[in-house]
PDB file of C-alpha atoms in Angstrom:
ATOM      1  CA  MET H   1      22.137 -21.641  29.076  1.00 29.00           C
ATOM      2  CA  ASN H   2      23.595 -21.296  25.613  1.00 31.00           C
ATOM      3  CA  GLU H   3      21.778 -19.608  22.747  1.00 34.00           C
ATOM      4  CA  ALA H   4      21.164 -22.766  20.721  1.00 32.00           C
ATOM      5  CA  ILE H   5      19.152 -24.235  23.592  1.00 30.00           C
ATOM      6  CA  ASN H   6      17.413 -21.013  24.569  1.00 42.00           C
ATOM      7  CA  SER H   7      16.225 -20.065  21.081  1.00 45.00           C
ATOM      8  CA  PRO H   8      14.399 -21.887  18.285  1.00 49.00           C
ATOM      9  CA  PHE H   9      16.274 -19.732  15.781  1.00 49.00           C
ATOM     10  CA  ASN H  10      19.803 -19.083  14.594  1.00 44.00           C
ATOM     11  CA  LYS H  11      20.463 -15.367  15.210  1.00 43.00           C
ATOM     12  CA  SER H  12      22.946 -14.786  12.386  1.00 41.00           C
ATOM     13  CA  VAL H  13      21.991 -12.359   9.612  1.00 42.00           C
ATOM     14  CA  GLU H  14      22.396 -13.759   6.110  1.00 44.00           C
ATOM     15  CA  THR H  15      24.505 -11.888   3.555  1.00 43.00           C
ATOM     16  CA  PRO H  16      22.076 -10.417   1.011  1.00 43.00           C
ATOM     17  CA  LYS H  17      22.400  -9.583  -2.653  1.00 49.00           C
ATOM     18  CA  LYS H  18      21.891  -5.945  -3.541  1.00 48.00           C
ATOM     19  CA  SER H  19      19.805  -7.009  -6.527  1.00 51.00           C
ATOM     20  CA  ASP H  20      17.260  -8.601  -4.192  1.00 82.00           C
ATOM     21  CA  ILE H  21      15.971  -5.194  -3.098  1.00 92.00           C
ATOM     22  CA  PRO H  22      12.837  -4.447  -5.188  1.00 94.00           C
ATOM     23  CA  ASP H  23      12.764  -1.507  -7.573  1.00 94.00           C
ATOM     24  CA  TYR H  24       9.807   0.110  -5.809  1.00 95.00           C
ATOM     25  CA  LEU H  25      11.727   0.141  -2.522  1.00 96.00           C
ATOM     26  CA  GLN H  26      14.778   1.739  -4.102  1.00 95.00           C
ATOM     27  CA  GLU H  27      12.754   4.271  -6.085  1.00 95.00           C
ATOM     28  CA  VAL H  28      10.048   5.264  -3.588  1.00 96.00           C
ATOM     29  CA  TYR H  29      11.353   4.469  -0.116  1.00 97.00           C
ATOM     30  CA  ARG H  30      15.130   4.788  -0.348  1.00 97.00           C
ATOM     31  CA  TRP H  31      14.957   7.881   1.856  1.00 96.00           C
ATOM     32  CA  ALA H  32      13.107   6.015   4.622  1.00 97.00           C
ATOM     33  CA  TYR H  33      14.568   2.510   4.634  1.00 97.00           C
ATOM     34  CA  LEU H  34      17.801   2.404   2.640  1.00 97.00           C
ATOM     35  CA  ASP H  35      19.470   5.598   3.851  1.00 97.00           C
ATOM     36  CA  ALA H  36      21.316   4.931   7.120  1.00 97.00           C
ATOM     37  CA  ARG H  37      21.173   8.498   8.454  1.00 97.00           C
ATOM     38  CA  ASN H  38      17.454   8.903   7.804  1.00 98.00           C
ATOM     39  CA  ALA H  39      16.697   5.443   9.182  1.00 98.00           C
ATOM     40  CA  LYS H  40      18.495   6.240  12.422  1.00 96.00           C
ATOM     41  CA  PHE H  41      16.382   9.365  12.845  1.00 98.00           C
ATOM     42  CA  LEU H  42      13.081   7.676  11.940  1.00 98.00           C
ATOM     43  CA  ASP H  43      13.720   4.710  14.231  1.00 98.00           C
ATOM     44  CA  ARG H  44      12.742   6.640  17.358  1.00 97.00           C
ATOM     45  CA  GLU H  45       9.530   6.162  19.236  1.00 98.00           C
ATOM     46  CA  TRP H  46       8.635   9.858  19.338  1.00 98.00           C
ATOM     47  CA  VAL H  47       9.022  10.074  15.553  1.00 98.00           C
ATOM     48  CA  VAL H  48       6.853   6.982  15.025  1.00 98.00           C
ATOM     49  CA  ASN H  49       4.245   8.349  17.415  1.00 98.00           C
ATOM     50  CA  THR H  50       4.189  11.666  15.570  1.00 98.00           C
ATOM     51  CA  ILE H  51       3.730   9.937  12.195  1.00 98.00           C
ATOM     52  CA  LEU H  52       0.850   7.931  13.676  1.00 98.00           C
ATOM     53  CA  TRP H  53      -0.792  11.012  15.202  1.00 98.00           C
ATOM     54  CA  GLY H  54      -0.194   9.903  18.780  1.00 98.00           C
ATOM     55  CA  ASN H  55      -1.539   6.378  18.223  1.00 98.00           C
ATOM     56  CA  ALA H  56       1.708   4.363  18.277  1.00 98.00           C
ATOM     57  CA  LYS H  57       1.206   2.820  21.719  1.00 98.00           C
ATOM     58  CA  ARG H  58      -2.432   2.031  21.053  1.00 98.00           C
ATOM     59  CA  LEU H  59      -1.595   0.279  17.786  1.00 98.00           C
ATOM     60  CA  ARG H  60       1.300  -1.654  19.305  1.00 98.00           C
ATOM     61  CA  GLN H  61      -0.915  -2.771  22.142  1.00 98.00           C
ATOM     62  CA  ALA H  62      -3.466  -4.090  19.650  1.00 98.00           C
ATOM     63  CA  VAL H  63      -0.769  -6.545  18.540  1.00 98.00           C
ATOM     64  CA  LEU H  64       0.808  -7.298  21.906  1.00 98.00           C
ATOM     65  CA  SER H  65      -2.564  -8.157  23.438  1.00 98.00           C
ATOM     66  CA  GLU H  66      -2.814 -11.056  20.969  1.00 98.00           C
ATOM     67  CA  VAL H  67       0.634 -12.472  21.782  1.00 98.00           C
ATOM     68  CA  LYS H  68       0.811 -15.254  24.349  1.00 97.00           C
ATOM     69  CA  PRO H  69       4.013 -15.931  26.348  1.00 97.00           C
ATOM     70  CA  GLY H  70       5.768 -18.979  24.990  1.00 98.00           C
ATOM     71  CA  SER H  71       4.381 -18.547  21.473  1.00 98.00           C
ATOM     72  CA  LYS H  72       6.301 -18.609  18.216  1.00 98.00           C
ATOM     73  CA  VAL H  73       5.909 -15.331  16.324  1.00 98.00           C
ATOM     74  CA  LEU H  74       6.878 -14.148  12.852  1.00 98.00           C
ATOM     75  CA  GLN H  75       7.225 -10.382  12.428  1.00 98.00           C
ATOM     76  CA  VAL H  76       6.904  -9.495   8.742  1.00 98.00           C
ATOM     77  CA  ALA H  77       9.388  -6.619   8.238  1.00 97.00           C
ATOM     78  CA  HIS H  78      11.327  -4.564  10.733  1.00 98.00           C
ATOM     79  CA  VAL H  79       9.273  -1.857  12.449  1.00 98.00           C
ATOM     80  CA  TYR H  80      10.645   1.459  13.657  1.00 98.00           C
ATOM     81  CA  GLY H  81      10.130   2.199  17.337  1.00 97.00           C
ATOM     82  CA  LYS H  82       9.528  -0.115  20.302  1.00 97.00           C
ATOM     83  CA  LEU H  83       7.442  -2.910  18.809  1.00 98.00           C
ATOM     84  CA  ILE H  84      10.232  -5.396  18.023  1.00 98.00           C
ATOM     85  CA  PRO H  85      11.796  -5.565  21.524  1.00 98.00           C
ATOM     86  CA  GLU H  86       8.326  -5.521  23.069  1.00 98.00           C
ATOM     87  CA  LEU H  87       7.378  -8.585  21.023  1.00 98.00           C
ATOM     88  CA  ALA H  88      10.592 -10.354  22.053  1.00 98.00           C
ATOM     89  CA  ALA H  89       9.882  -9.614  25.698  1.00 98.00           C
ATOM     90  CA  ARG H  90       6.259 -10.657  25.351  1.00 98.00           C
ATOM     91  CA  VAL H  91       6.938 -14.147  23.939  1.00 98.00           C
ATOM     92  CA  GLY H  92       9.485 -14.711  26.697  1.00 97.00           C
ATOM     93  CA  SER H  93      12.349 -17.173  27.004  1.00 94.00           C
ATOM     94  CA  LYS H  94      10.108 -20.131  26.186  1.00 96.00           C
ATOM     95  CA  GLY H  95       8.868 -18.538  22.975  1.00 98.00           C
ATOM     96  CA  GLY H  96      10.546 -17.314  19.824  1.00 98.00           C
ATOM     97  CA  LEU H  97      10.433 -14.236  17.601  1.00 98.00           C
ATOM     98  CA  ARG H  98      11.613 -14.238  13.993  1.00 98.00           C
ATOM     99  CA  ILE H  99      11.788 -10.974  12.068  1.00 98.00           C
ATOM    100  CA  ILE H 100      12.266 -10.841   8.314  1.00 97.00           C
ATOM    101  CA  ASP H 101      13.101  -7.840   6.152  1.00 97.00           C
ATOM    102  CA  ILE H 102      14.324  -7.522   2.597  1.00 96.00           C
ATOM    103  CA  SER H 103      16.631  -4.580   3.399  1.00 96.00           C
ATOM    104  CA  PRO H 104      20.106  -5.337   4.824  1.00 96.00           C
ATOM    105  CA  LEU H 105      20.094  -1.978   6.611  1.00 97.00           C
ATOM    106  CA  GLN H 106      16.765  -2.730   8.268  1.00 97.00           C
ATOM    107  CA  ALA H 107      17.936  -6.201   9.268  1.00 97.00           C
ATOM    108  CA  SER H 108      21.021  -4.667  10.852  1.00 97.00           C
ATOM    109  CA  LEU H 109      18.988  -2.095  12.794  1.00 97.00           C
ATOM    110  CA  CYS H 110      16.665  -4.839  13.956  1.00 98.00           C
ATOM    111  CA  GLU H 111      19.500  -7.057  15.112  1.00 97.00           C
ATOM    112  CA  GLN H 112      20.752  -4.244  17.332  1.00 96.00           C
ATOM    113  CA  LYS H 113      17.329  -4.075  18.978  1.00 96.00           C
ATOM    114  CA  ILE H 114      17.162  -7.795  19.707  1.00 97.00           C
ATOM    115  CA  ALA H 115      20.772  -8.205  20.830  1.00 96.00           C
ATOM    116  CA  ALA H 116      19.647  -8.764  24.413  1.00 96.00           C
ATOM    117  CA  TYR H 117      17.023 -11.361  23.451  1.00 97.00           C
ATOM    118  CA  LYS H 118      18.259 -14.891  22.837  1.00 96.00           C
ATOM    119  CA  ASN H 119      14.744 -15.883  21.795  1.00 96.00           C
ATOM    120  CA  ALA H 120      14.796 -13.575  18.746  1.00 98.00           C
ATOM    121  CA  HIS H 121      16.325 -13.825  15.286  1.00 97.00           C
ATOM    122  CA  VAL H 122      16.369 -11.570  12.232  1.00 97.00           C
ATOM    123  CA  ALA H 123      16.779 -12.782   8.666  1.00 96.00           C
ATOM    124  CA  ILE H 124      16.855 -11.136   5.270  1.00 96.00           C
ATOM    125  CA  ALA H 125      13.886 -12.458   3.332  1.00 95.00           C
ATOM    126  CA  ASN H 126      11.080 -11.396   1.026  1.00 95.00           C
ATOM    127  CA  ALA H 127       7.720 -11.225   2.807  1.00 96.00           C
ATOM    128  CA  ALA H 128       5.890 -11.956  -0.450  1.00 95.00           C
ATOM    129  CA  ILE H 129       7.509 -15.380  -0.834  1.00 94.00           C
ATOM    130  CA  PHE H 130       5.819 -18.311   0.863  1.00 91.00           C
ATOM    131  CA  GLY H 131       7.779 -19.885   3.700  1.00 90.00           C
ATOM    132  CA  THR H 132       7.410 -23.404   5.025  1.00 92.00           C
ATOM    133  CA  GLU H 133       7.761 -22.753   8.754  1.00 95.00           C
ATOM    134  CA  LYS H 134       4.571 -22.373  10.814  1.00 97.00           C
ATOM    135  CA  TYR H 135       3.955 -19.853  13.589  1.00 98.00           C
ATOM    136  CA  ASP H 136       1.431 -19.250  16.338  1.00 98.00           C
ATOM    137  CA  LEU H 137       1.174 -15.657  15.204  1.00 98.00           C
ATOM    138  CA  VAL H 138       2.252 -13.757  12.096  1.00 98.00           C
ATOM    139  CA  ASN H 139       2.286  -9.971  12.449  1.00 98.00           C
ATOM    140  CA  CYS H 140       2.212  -7.559   9.497  1.00 98.00           C
ATOM    141  CA  PHE H 141       2.471  -4.048  10.951  1.00 98.00           C
ATOM    142  CA  PHE H 142       2.168  -1.079   8.560  1.00 98.00           C
ATOM    143  CA  LEU H 143       3.775  -2.907   5.654  1.00 98.00           C
ATOM    144  CA  LEU H 144       0.903  -3.313   3.190  1.00 98.00           C
ATOM    145  CA  HIS H 145       0.540   0.412   2.524  1.00 98.00           C
ATOM    146  CA  GLU H 146       4.182   0.566   1.435  1.00 98.00           C
ATOM    147  CA  VAL H 147       3.995  -1.989  -1.368  1.00 98.00           C
ATOM    148  CA  PRO H 148       2.305  -2.000  -4.806  1.00 97.00           C
ATOM    149  CA  ASP H 149      -1.143  -3.584  -4.883  1.00 96.00           C
ATOM    150  CA  PRO H 150      -0.127  -6.941  -6.423  1.00 95.00           C
ATOM    151  CA  LEU H 151       2.420  -7.348  -3.613  1.00 97.00           C
ATOM    152  CA  LYS H 152      -0.225  -6.576  -1.001  1.00 98.00           C
ATOM    153  CA  ALA H 153      -2.058  -9.757  -1.959  1.00 97.00           C
ATOM    154  CA  ASP H 154       1.191 -11.753  -2.120  1.00 97.00           C
ATOM    155  CA  ILE H 155       2.240 -10.635   1.365  1.00 98.00           C
ATOM    156  CA  ILE H 156      -1.194 -11.305   2.832  1.00 98.00           C
ATOM    157  CA  ASN H 157      -1.279 -14.816   1.396  1.00 98.00           C
ATOM    158  CA  ALA H 158       2.325 -15.594   2.308  1.00 98.00           C
ATOM    159  CA  SER H 159       1.576 -14.465   5.877  1.00 98.00           C
ATOM    160  CA  LEU H 160      -1.546 -16.605   6.124  1.00 98.00           C
ATOM    161  CA  ASN H 161       0.304 -19.577   4.703  1.00 97.00           C
ATOM    162  CA  GLN H 162       2.698 -19.529   7.657  1.00 97.00           C
ATOM    163  CA  VAL H 163      -0.007 -19.545  10.332  1.00 98.00           C
ATOM    164  CA  GLY H 164       0.011 -22.833  12.213  1.00 97.00           C
ATOM    165  CA  PRO H 165      -2.993 -24.751  13.599  1.00 97.00           C
ATOM    166  CA  LYS H 166      -5.276 -22.473  15.656  1.00 96.00           C
ATOM    167  CA  GLY H 167      -2.806 -19.649  15.081  1.00 98.00           C
ATOM    168  CA  LYS H 168      -3.537 -16.174  13.788  1.00 98.00           C
ATOM    169  CA  ALA H 169      -2.296 -13.425  11.510  1.00 98.00           C
ATOM    170  CA  ILE H 170      -2.590  -9.747  12.389  1.00 98.00           C
ATOM    171  CA  PHE H 171      -2.596  -6.951   9.827  1.00 98.00           C
ATOM    172  CA  VAL H 172      -2.330  -3.391  11.165  1.00 98.00           C
ATOM    173  CA  ASP H 173      -2.387  -0.573   8.630  1.00 98.00           C
ATOM    174  CA  TYR H 174      -4.165   2.454   7.237  1.00 98.00           C
ATOM    175  CA  HIS H 175      -7.894   2.419   6.556  1.00 98.00           C
ATOM    176  CA  LYS H 176     -10.396   4.782   4.980  1.00 98.00           C
ATOM    177  CA  PRO H 177     -11.244   7.420   7.606  1.00 98.00           C
ATOM    178  CA  HIS H 178     -14.727   8.731   8.250  1.00 97.00           C
ATOM    179  CA  LYS H 179     -15.917  11.336   5.732  1.00 96.00           C
ATOM    180  CA  LYS H 180     -15.643  14.179   8.237  1.00 97.00           C
ATOM    181  CA  HIS H 181     -12.300  13.102   9.665  1.00 98.00           C
ATOM    182  CA  PRO H 182     -10.205  16.290  10.108  1.00 98.00           C
ATOM    183  CA  LEU H 183      -7.093  14.590   8.713  1.00 98.00           C
ATOM    184  CA  ARG H 184      -8.708  13.029   5.656  1.00 98.00           C
ATOM    185  CA  THR H 185      -7.539  15.659   3.142  1.00 97.00           C
ATOM    186  CA  LEU H 186      -4.091  15.960   4.720  1.00 98.00           C
ATOM    187  CA  MET H 187      -3.584  12.176   4.612  1.00 98.00           C
ATOM    188  CA  ARG H 188      -4.434  12.182   0.924  1.00 97.00           C
ATOM    189  CA  LEU H 189      -1.704  14.773   0.340  1.00 98.00           C
ATOM    190  CA  ILE H 190       0.786  12.775   2.408  1.00 98.00           C
ATOM    191  CA  PHE H 191      -0.034   9.624   0.478  1.00 98.00           C
ATOM    192  CA  LYS H 192       0.298  11.447  -2.848  1.00 96.00           C
ATOM    193  CA  HIS H 193       3.783  12.749  -2.099  1.00 96.00           C
ATOM    194  CA  LEU H 194       5.275  10.158   0.278  1.00 96.00           C
ATOM    195  CA  GLU H 195       3.165   6.976   0.312  1.00 97.00           C
ATOM    196  CA  PRO H 196       1.914   6.351  -3.251  1.00 97.00           C
ATOM    197  CA  PHE H 197       0.693   2.799  -2.547  1.00 98.00           C
ATOM    198  CA  ALA H 198      -1.230   3.633   0.622  1.00 98.00           C
ATOM    199  CA  GLU H 199      -4.531   5.098  -0.492  1.00 97.00           C
ATOM    200  CA  SER H 200      -5.628   1.882  -2.200  1.00 97.00           C
ATOM    201  CA  LEU H 201      -6.145   0.490   1.308  1.00 98.00           C
ATOM    202  CA  TRP H 202      -9.071   2.912   1.542  1.00 98.00           C
ATOM    203  CA  GLN H 203     -10.827   0.739  -1.040  1.00 96.00           C
ATOM    204  CA  LEU H 204      -9.335  -2.730  -0.529  1.00 96.00           C
ATOM    205  CA  GLU H 205     -10.482  -5.208   2.098  1.00 97.00           C
ATOM    206  CA  ILE H 206      -7.623  -7.326   3.405  1.00 98.00           C
ATOM    207  CA  GLU H 207      -9.886 -10.348   3.790  1.00 97.00           C
ATOM    208  CA  GLN H 208     -10.921 -10.167   0.134  1.00 96.00           C
ATOM    209  CA  LEU H 209      -7.289 -10.480  -0.975  1.00 96.00           C
ATOM    210  CA  ALA H 210      -6.838 -13.736   0.937  1.00 97.00           C
ATOM    211  CA  LYS H 211      -6.989 -16.812  -1.299  1.00 95.00           C
ATOM    212  CA  GLN H 212      -7.389 -19.085   1.699  1.00 89.00           C
ATOM    213  CA  GLY H 213      -9.688 -16.731   3.558  1.00 91.00           C
ATOM    214  CA  SER H 214     -12.294 -19.425   4.235  1.00 95.00           C
ATOM    215  CA  GLU H 215      -9.754 -21.227   6.416  1.00 96.00           C
ATOM    216  CA  PHE H 216      -9.809 -18.317   8.863  1.00 98.00           C
ATOM    217  CA  ARG H 217     -12.252 -16.506  11.097  1.00 98.00           C
ATOM    218  CA  TRP H 218     -11.909 -12.774  10.411  1.00 98.00           C
ATOM    219  CA  HIS H 219     -12.332  -9.806  12.713  1.00 98.00           C
ATOM    220  CA  LYS H 220     -11.681  -6.158  11.845  1.00 98.00           C
ATOM    221  CA  LYS H 221     -11.761  -3.102  14.050  1.00 98.00           C
ATOM    222  CA  THR H 222     -10.883   0.466  13.176  1.00 98.00           C
ATOM    223  CA  LEU H 223      -9.229   3.122  15.316  1.00 98.00           C
ATOM    224  CA  PHE H 224      -8.802   6.893  15.372  1.00 98.00           C
ATOM    225  CA  GLY H 225     -11.876   7.754  13.358  1.00 98.00           C
ATOM    226  CA  GLY H 226     -11.342   4.898  10.934  1.00 98.00           C
ATOM    227  CA  LEU H 227      -7.851   5.978   9.832  1.00 98.00           C
ATOM    228  CA  TYR H 228      -6.285   2.743  11.089  1.00 98.00           C
ATOM    229  CA  GLN H 229      -7.421  -0.862  10.962  1.00 98.00           C
ATOM    230  CA  VAL H 230      -6.530  -3.967  12.925  1.00 98.00           C
ATOM    231  CA  VAL H 231      -7.493  -7.149  11.093  1.00 98.00           C
ATOM    232  CA  ILE H 232      -7.142 -10.492  12.831  1.00 98.00           C
ATOM    233  CA  ALA H 233      -7.414 -13.779  10.929  1.00 98.00           C
ATOM    234  CA  GLN H 234      -7.775 -16.766  13.261  1.00 98.00           C
ATOM    235  CA  LYS H 235      -7.059 -20.196  11.775  1.00 97.00           C
ATOM    236  CA  ILE H 236     -10.146 -22.390  12.061  1.00 96.00           C
TER     237      ILE H 236
END
């Protein structure tokens, strides 16, 4: 069966403009997402699991458990580690996975991961810009903590806008840990030096940033002593 029949997407990667990469990404996260050598090192499951204090599989599973075979899924930004190919495998040949990322390097890394999956496609796009296509599930996995606060709201609302009838959006990210959490002080130091937009998620509620929040049924659970959150918005 040829690719055009087997996939709802065109797998080609668009040629980007360098100017499309936001200033904050170039200034704050060049080392992590725009440097090819560093990206190759970071894009390993053991590294991801270390960064997430041994919770990588648990957090991935929180997403995968919501994905039905045959569904159409939008992944908002490339994710280091195993999640992307696991999503492609989960939706199966009758479903489709589209991944968007604003970084050409990240799009290229992602395309290598999905090379074996004819049901998957990666495109260079801005997650904060509203798209017209609708999906059964839109997944935003550890992206919000990496963007300035105004963009957090834009990405949340753009994600919700692309949820189809009875579909859902999933937001997995950092959350304010319990007061006696042993990593609370250390995480503050990490945020200060490496993740300057992250700590605001300790105060912000994702649901409150959603302009069309009343159109969804919301459910939030926290993991690992409150350090992580999984927020699911189900279209009513």
